[in-house]
């Protein structure tokens, strides 16, 4: 999957953003609310404040629906930035849920649900072929959504094979321009054997992390 294909699909579904009309809305809301509070004794102002609050609740529910995602939106932002800044780049996407990245379905390099095992094996085979040349190639990113759920759904022997492949990619891939972006709910060490979890050089944590979750990600940072 090349940069042009990724860009075209990203442009069809614009990434949610906190844009200027929302900034303007809340600026005007605050002005109106403050004015109402200061003039609450004037007849009719209390009713207007109630209507203003009701309108605000409707508006903010819409915003929460658009921005309440998290790692999926962040991953798509990374995708867009990579495409914007690299003239040549390839992608392999493992979309285990087959929901959040379904807009890429049908493109070479997209693997959904049952095909994710094949996707990782294909990516690993490409890496080994590049490694055999002893030279870095065109940047090739592996995007893995819901790694933990994917691994836990596999039989033990297969899961160990897949974890070993990802571990090798994390440890050796960068030297050949093979990079992994992995999204998951919990970064348990059992999903990244032999210290592979520490090979992520950049970690982004979203939401309210528990103490255990913080230790998983940042204990050595």
mmCIF file of C-alpha atoms in Angstrom:
data_model
loop_
_atom_site.group_PDB
_atom_site.id
_atom_site.type_symbol
_atom_site.label_atom_id
_atom_site.label_comp_id
_atom_site.label_asym_id
_atom_site.label_seq_id
_atom_site.Cartn_x
_atom_site.Cartn_y
_atom_site.Cartn_z
ATOM 1 C CA UNK A 1 0.000 0.000 0.000
ATOM 2 C CA UNK A 2 1.741 3.196 -1.152
ATOM 3 C CA UNK A 3 1.481 6.813 0.025
ATOM 4 C CA UNK A 4 -0.916 7.870 -2.752
ATOM 5 C CA UNK A 5 -3.458 5.190 -1.853
ATOM 6 C CA UNK A 6 -3.236 6.061 1.853
ATOM 7 C CA UNK A 7 -3.601 9.791 1.145
ATOM 8 C CA UNK A 8 -6.655 9.320 -1.058
ATOM 9 C CA UNK A 9 -8.431 7.228 1.569
ATOM 10 C CA UNK A 10 -7.519 9.614 4.380
ATOM 11 C CA UNK A 11 -8.924 12.542 2.432
ATOM 12 C CA UNK A 12 -12.245 10.728 1.966
ATOM 13 C CA UNK A 13 -12.629 10.569 5.748
ATOM 14 C CA UNK A 14 -11.284 13.740 7.256
ATOM 15 C CA UNK A 15 -9.653 13.264 10.653
ATOM 16 C CA UNK A 16 -11.762 14.892 13.396
ATOM 17 C CA UNK A 17 -10.140 18.066 14.690
ATOM 18 C CA UNK A 18 -10.916 20.829 17.164
ATOM 19 C CA UNK A 19 -11.579 23.492 14.543
ATOM 20 C CA UNK A 20 -12.173 27.212 14.690
ATOM 21 C CA UNK A 21 -15.966 27.125 14.558
ATOM 22 C CA UNK A 22 -16.005 25.193 17.839
ATOM 23 C CA UNK A 23 -13.573 27.652 19.422
ATOM 24 C CA UNK A 24 -15.838 30.482 18.245
ATOM 25 C CA UNK A 25 -18.932 28.706 19.567
ATOM 26 C CA UNK A 26 -17.591 28.264 23.077
ATOM 27 C CA UNK A 27 -16.179 31.780 23.157
ATOM 28 C CA UNK A 28 -19.631 33.152 22.318
ATOM 29 C CA UNK A 29 -21.295 30.724 24.738
ATOM 30 C CA UNK A 30 -19.087 31.916 27.595
ATOM 31 C CA UNK A 31 -19.800 35.564 26.804
ATOM 32 C CA UNK A 32 -23.560 34.952 26.709
ATOM 33 C CA UNK A 33 -23.529 32.821 29.863
ATOM 34 C CA UNK A 34 -21.510 35.374 31.836
ATOM 35 C CA UNK A 35 -23.815 38.180 30.710
ATOM 36 C CA UNK A 36 -26.837 36.128 31.765
ATOM 37 C CA UNK A 37 -25.411 35.373 35.191
ATOM 38 C CA UNK A 38 -24.735 39.057 35.756
ATOM 39 C CA UNK A 39 -28.279 39.994 34.733
ATOM 40 C CA UNK A 40 -30.192 37.043 36.145
ATOM 41 C CA UNK A 41 -32.742 39.330 37.877
ATOM 42 C CA UNK A 42 -33.972 40.766 34.567
ATOM 43 C CA UNK A 43 -37.255 39.061 33.551
ATOM 44 C CA UNK A 44 -36.760 36.402 30.894
ATOM 45 C CA UNK A 45 -32.979 36.073 31.311
ATOM 46 C CA UNK A 46 -33.236 32.894 33.404
ATOM 47 C CA UNK A 47 -35.317 31.203 30.683
ATOM 48 C CA UNK A 48 -32.811 32.270 28.031
ATOM 49 C CA UNK A 49 -29.984 30.785 30.110
ATOM 50 C CA UNK A 50 -31.846 27.474 30.342
ATOM 51 C CA UNK A 51 -32.286 27.406 26.555
ATOM 52 C CA UNK A 52 -28.616 28.313 26.077
ATOM 53 C CA UNK A 53 -27.551 25.430 28.331
ATOM 54 C CA UNK A 54 -29.812 22.988 26.490
ATOM 55 C CA UNK A 55 -28.309 24.063 23.153
ATOM 56 C CA UNK A 56 -24.807 23.663 24.584
ATOM 57 C CA UNK A 57 -25.561 20.112 25.736
ATOM 58 C CA UNK A 58 -26.701 19.118 22.243
ATOM 59 C CA UNK A 59 -23.597 20.672 20.699
ATOM 60 C CA UNK A 60 -21.128 19.077 23.103
ATOM 61 C CA UNK A 61 -22.656 15.619 22.639
ATOM 62 C CA UNK A 62 -21.784 15.890 18.949
ATOM 63 C CA UNK A 63 -18.208 16.892 19.746
ATOM 64 C CA UNK A 64 -17.742 14.003 22.150
ATOM 65 C CA UNK A 65 -18.939 11.564 19.508
ATOM 66 C CA UNK A 66 -16.270 12.846 17.095
ATOM 67 C CA UNK A 67 -13.359 13.244 19.473
ATOM 68 C CA UNK A 68 -14.036 10.445 21.930
ATOM 69 C CA UNK A 69 -11.935 7.910 20.050
ATOM 70 C CA UNK A 70 -8.266 8.066 20.988
ATOM 71 C CA UNK A 71 -5.614 5.760 19.669
ATOM 72 C CA UNK A 72 -7.366 5.207 16.334
ATOM 73 C CA UNK A 73 -7.526 8.931 15.616
ATOM 74 C CA UNK A 74 -3.906 9.312 16.772
ATOM 75 C CA UNK A 75 -2.816 6.510 14.452
ATOM 76 C CA UNK A 76 -4.552 8.136 11.501
ATOM 77 C CA UNK A 77 -2.851 11.416 12.339
ATOM 78 C CA UNK A 78 0.495 9.584 12.241
ATOM 79 C CA UNK A 79 -0.444 8.052 8.902
ATOM 80 C CA UNK A 80 -1.286 11.436 7.455
ATOM 81 C CA UNK A 81 1.926 13.037 8.742
ATOM 82 C CA UNK A 82 4.060 10.196 7.374
ATOM 83 C CA UNK A 83 2.447 10.503 3.948
ATOM 84 C CA UNK A 84 2.872 14.281 3.961
ATOM 85 C CA UNK A 85 6.563 14.126 4.817
ATOM 86 C CA UNK A 86 7.911 11.076 2.975
ATOM 87 C CA UNK A 87 7.967 11.125 -0.841
ATOM 88 C CA UNK A 88 8.077 7.314 -0.967
ATOM 89 C CA UNK A 89 6.583 5.050 1.677
ATOM 90 C CA UNK A 90 4.656 1.783 1.923
ATOM 91 C CA UNK A 91 2.165 0.568 4.496
ATOM 92 C CA UNK A 92 0.807 -2.719 5.769
ATOM 93 C CA UNK A 93 -2.299 -2.401 7.949
ATOM 94 C CA UNK A 94 -3.509 -5.166 10.266
ATOM 95 C CA UNK A 95 -7.052 -4.164 11.204
ATOM 96 C CA UNK A 96 -8.147 -6.925 13.562
ATOM 97 C CA UNK A 97 -11.461 -5.278 14.512
ATOM 98 C CA UNK A 98 -12.089 -4.520 10.837
ATOM 99 C CA UNK A 99 -13.895 -1.327 11.816
ATOM 100 C CA UNK A 100 -11.658 1.679 12.354
ATOM 101 C CA UNK A 101 -9.488 1.173 9.273
ATOM 102 C CA UNK A 102 -12.137 -0.411 7.076
ATOM 103 C CA UNK A 103 -11.926 2.546 4.687
ATOM 104 C CA UNK A 104 -8.607 1.067 3.495
ATOM 105 C CA UNK A 105 -10.169 -2.315 2.664
ATOM 106 C CA UNK A 106 -9.503 -3.412 -0.884
ATOM 107 C CA UNK A 107 -6.085 -1.775 -1.058
ATOM 108 C CA UNK A 108 -2.946 -3.921 -1.335
ATOM 109 C CA UNK A 109 -1.422 -4.213 2.125
ATOM 110 C CA UNK A 110 -4.706 -4.087 4.060
ATOM 111 C CA UNK A 111 -5.553 -7.176 6.127
ATOM 112 C CA UNK A 112 -8.726 -7.458 8.183
ATOM 113 C CA UNK A 113 -9.600 -9.902 10.984
ATOM 114 C CA UNK A 114 -8.885 -13.461 9.759
ATOM 115 C CA UNK A 115 -6.299 -12.184 7.272
ATOM 116 C CA UNK A 116 -4.157 -10.469 9.927
ATOM 117 C CA UNK A 117 -2.011 -13.574 10.429
ATOM 118 C CA UNK A 118 -1.221 -13.622 6.713
ATOM 119 C CA UNK A 119 -0.596 -9.877 6.828
ATOM 120 C CA UNK A 120 2.041 -10.158 9.535
ATOM 121 C CA UNK A 121 3.700 -13.080 7.788
ATOM 122 C CA UNK A 122 3.765 -11.179 4.490
ATOM 123 C CA UNK A 123 5.259 -8.107 6.122
ATOM 124 C CA UNK A 124 7.855 -10.213 7.925
ATOM 125 C CA UNK A 125 8.781 -11.963 4.654
ATOM 126 C CA UNK A 126 9.249 -8.567 2.984
ATOM 127 C CA UNK A 127 11.475 -7.508 5.863
ATOM 128 C CA UNK A 128 13.613 -10.652 5.580
ATOM 129 C CA UNK A 129 14.007 -10.078 1.842
ATOM 130 C CA UNK A 130 15.152 -6.514 2.496
ATOM 131 C CA UNK A 131 17.457 -7.699 5.244
ATOM 132 C CA UNK A 132 19.116 -10.091 2.793
ATOM 133 C CA UNK A 133 20.159 -7.119 0.640
ATOM 134 C CA UNK A 134 22.030 -5.635 3.629
ATOM 135 C CA UNK A 135 20.671 -2.227 2.633
ATOM 136 C CA UNK A 136 17.698 -0.162 3.883
ATOM 137 C CA UNK A 137 14.809 0.098 1.457
ATOM 138 C CA UNK A 138 11.833 2.385 0.987
ATOM 139 C CA UNK A 139 10.249 3.070 4.408
ATOM 140 C CA UNK A 140 7.619 0.426 5.142
ATOM 141 C CA UNK A 141 5.295 0.906 8.114
ATOM 142 C CA UNK A 142 3.356 -1.846 9.834
ATOM 143 C CA UNK A 143 0.190 -0.481 11.439
ATOM 144 C CA UNK A 144 -1.273 -2.926 13.963
ATOM 145 C CA UNK A 145 -4.624 -2.111 15.543
ATOM 146 C CA UNK A 146 -5.578 -4.069 18.689
ATOM 147 C CA UNK A 147 -2.422 -6.192 18.905
ATOM 148 C CA UNK A 148 -3.335 -7.710 22.284
ATOM 149 C CA UNK A 149 -6.821 -8.766 21.179
ATOM 150 C CA UNK A 150 -5.364 -10.244 18.002
ATOM 151 C CA UNK A 151 -2.732 -12.283 19.870
ATOM 152 C CA UNK A 152 -5.100 -13.501 22.574
ATOM 153 C CA UNK A 153 -7.457 -14.865 19.915
ATOM 154 C CA UNK A 154 -4.773 -17.186 18.491
ATOM 155 C CA UNK A 155 -3.801 -20.684 19.569
ATOM 156 C CA UNK A 156 -0.712 -20.737 21.755
ATOM 157 C CA UNK A 157 1.745 -22.020 19.154
ATOM 158 C CA UNK A 158 0.592 -19.526 16.526
ATOM 159 C CA UNK A 159 0.548 -16.687 19.052
ATOM 160 C CA UNK A 160 4.167 -17.418 19.993
ATOM 161 C CA UNK A 161 5.174 -17.396 16.328
ATOM 162 C CA UNK A 162 3.507 -14.038 15.721
ATOM 163 C CA UNK A 163 4.951 -12.462 18.870
ATOM 164 C CA UNK A 164 8.421 -13.646 17.904
ATOM 165 C CA UNK A 165 8.058 -12.118 14.443
ATOM 166 C CA UNK A 166 6.909 -8.781 15.839
ATOM 167 C CA UNK A 167 9.719 -8.869 18.398
ATOM 168 C CA UNK A 168 12.318 -9.345 15.669
ATOM 169 C CA UNK A 169 10.791 -6.536 13.629
ATOM 170 C CA UNK A 170 10.988 -4.208 16.611
ATOM 171 C CA UNK A 171 14.588 -5.121 17.347
ATOM 172 C CA UNK A 172 16.001 -5.197 13.811
ATOM 173 C CA UNK A 173 13.513 -3.551 11.496
ATOM 174 C CA UNK A 174 14.518 0.096 11.883
ATOM 175 C CA UNK A 175 17.927 -0.491 10.344
ATOM 176 C CA UNK A 176 16.203 -1.556 7.120
ATOM 177 C CA UNK A 177 13.453 1.099 7.218
ATOM 178 C CA UNK A 178 10.805 -1.252 8.621
ATOM 179 C CA UNK A 179 8.824 0.473 11.367
ATOM 180 C CA UNK A 180 6.010 -0.688 13.651
ATOM 181 C CA UNK A 181 3.121 1.425 14.969
ATOM 182 C CA UNK A 182 1.124 -0.673 17.408
ATOM 183 C CA UNK A 183 -2.174 0.230 19.071
ATOM 184 C CA UNK A 184 -3.523 -1.703 22.050
ATOM 185 C CA UNK A 185 -5.494 -1.286 25.255
ATOM 186 C CA UNK A 186 -2.846 -2.709 27.612
ATOM 187 C CA UNK A 187 0.865 -3.043 26.949
ATOM 188 C CA UNK A 188 1.380 -6.258 28.926
ATOM 189 C CA UNK A 189 4.921 -7.640 28.668
ATOM 190 C CA UNK A 190 3.511 -11.087 27.827
ATOM 191 C CA UNK A 191 2.460 -9.738 24.423
ATOM 192 C CA UNK A 192 6.051 -8.623 23.697
ATOM 193 C CA UNK A 193 8.493 -11.426 24.600
ATOM 194 C CA UNK A 194 12.213 -11.078 25.314
ATOM 195 C CA UNK A 195 12.023 -7.372 26.137
ATOM 196 C CA UNK A 196 10.585 -6.407 22.743
ATOM 197 C CA UNK A 197 8.274 -3.888 24.417
ATOM 198 C CA UNK A 198 11.305 -1.760 25.296
ATOM 199 C CA UNK A 199 12.156 -1.467 21.597
ATOM 200 C CA UNK A 200 9.383 1.071 21.078
ATOM 201 C CA UNK A 201 11.361 4.309 21.039
ATOM 202 C CA UNK A 202 8.265 6.490 21.247
ATOM 203 C CA UNK A 203 5.234 5.782 23.448
ATOM 204 C CA UNK A 204 1.936 7.689 23.408
ATOM 205 C CA UNK A 205 -0.477 7.031 26.274
ATOM 206 C CA UNK A 206 -4.103 8.203 25.947
ATOM 207 C CA UNK A 207 -6.896 8.346 28.488
ATOM 208 C CA UNK A 208 -6.734 7.870 32.243
ATOM 209 C CA UNK A 209 -3.930 5.389 32.884
ATOM 210 C CA UNK A 210 -3.946 3.230 35.979
ATOM 211 C CA UNK A 211 -0.773 2.990 38.064
ATOM 212 C CA UNK A 212 -0.179 -0.438 36.548
ATOM 213 C CA UNK A 213 -0.615 0.940 33.041
ATOM 214 C CA UNK A 214 1.888 3.715 33.729
ATOM 215 C CA UNK A 215 4.418 1.203 35.002
ATOM 216 C CA UNK A 216 3.983 -0.910 31.864
ATOM 217 C CA UNK A 217 4.865 1.996 29.618
ATOM 218 C CA UNK A 218 7.090 4.343 31.570
ATOM 219 C CA UNK A 219 8.854 2.383 34.297
ATOM 220 C CA UNK A 220 12.180 2.630 32.488
ATOM 221 C CA UNK A 221 11.685 6.012 30.874
#
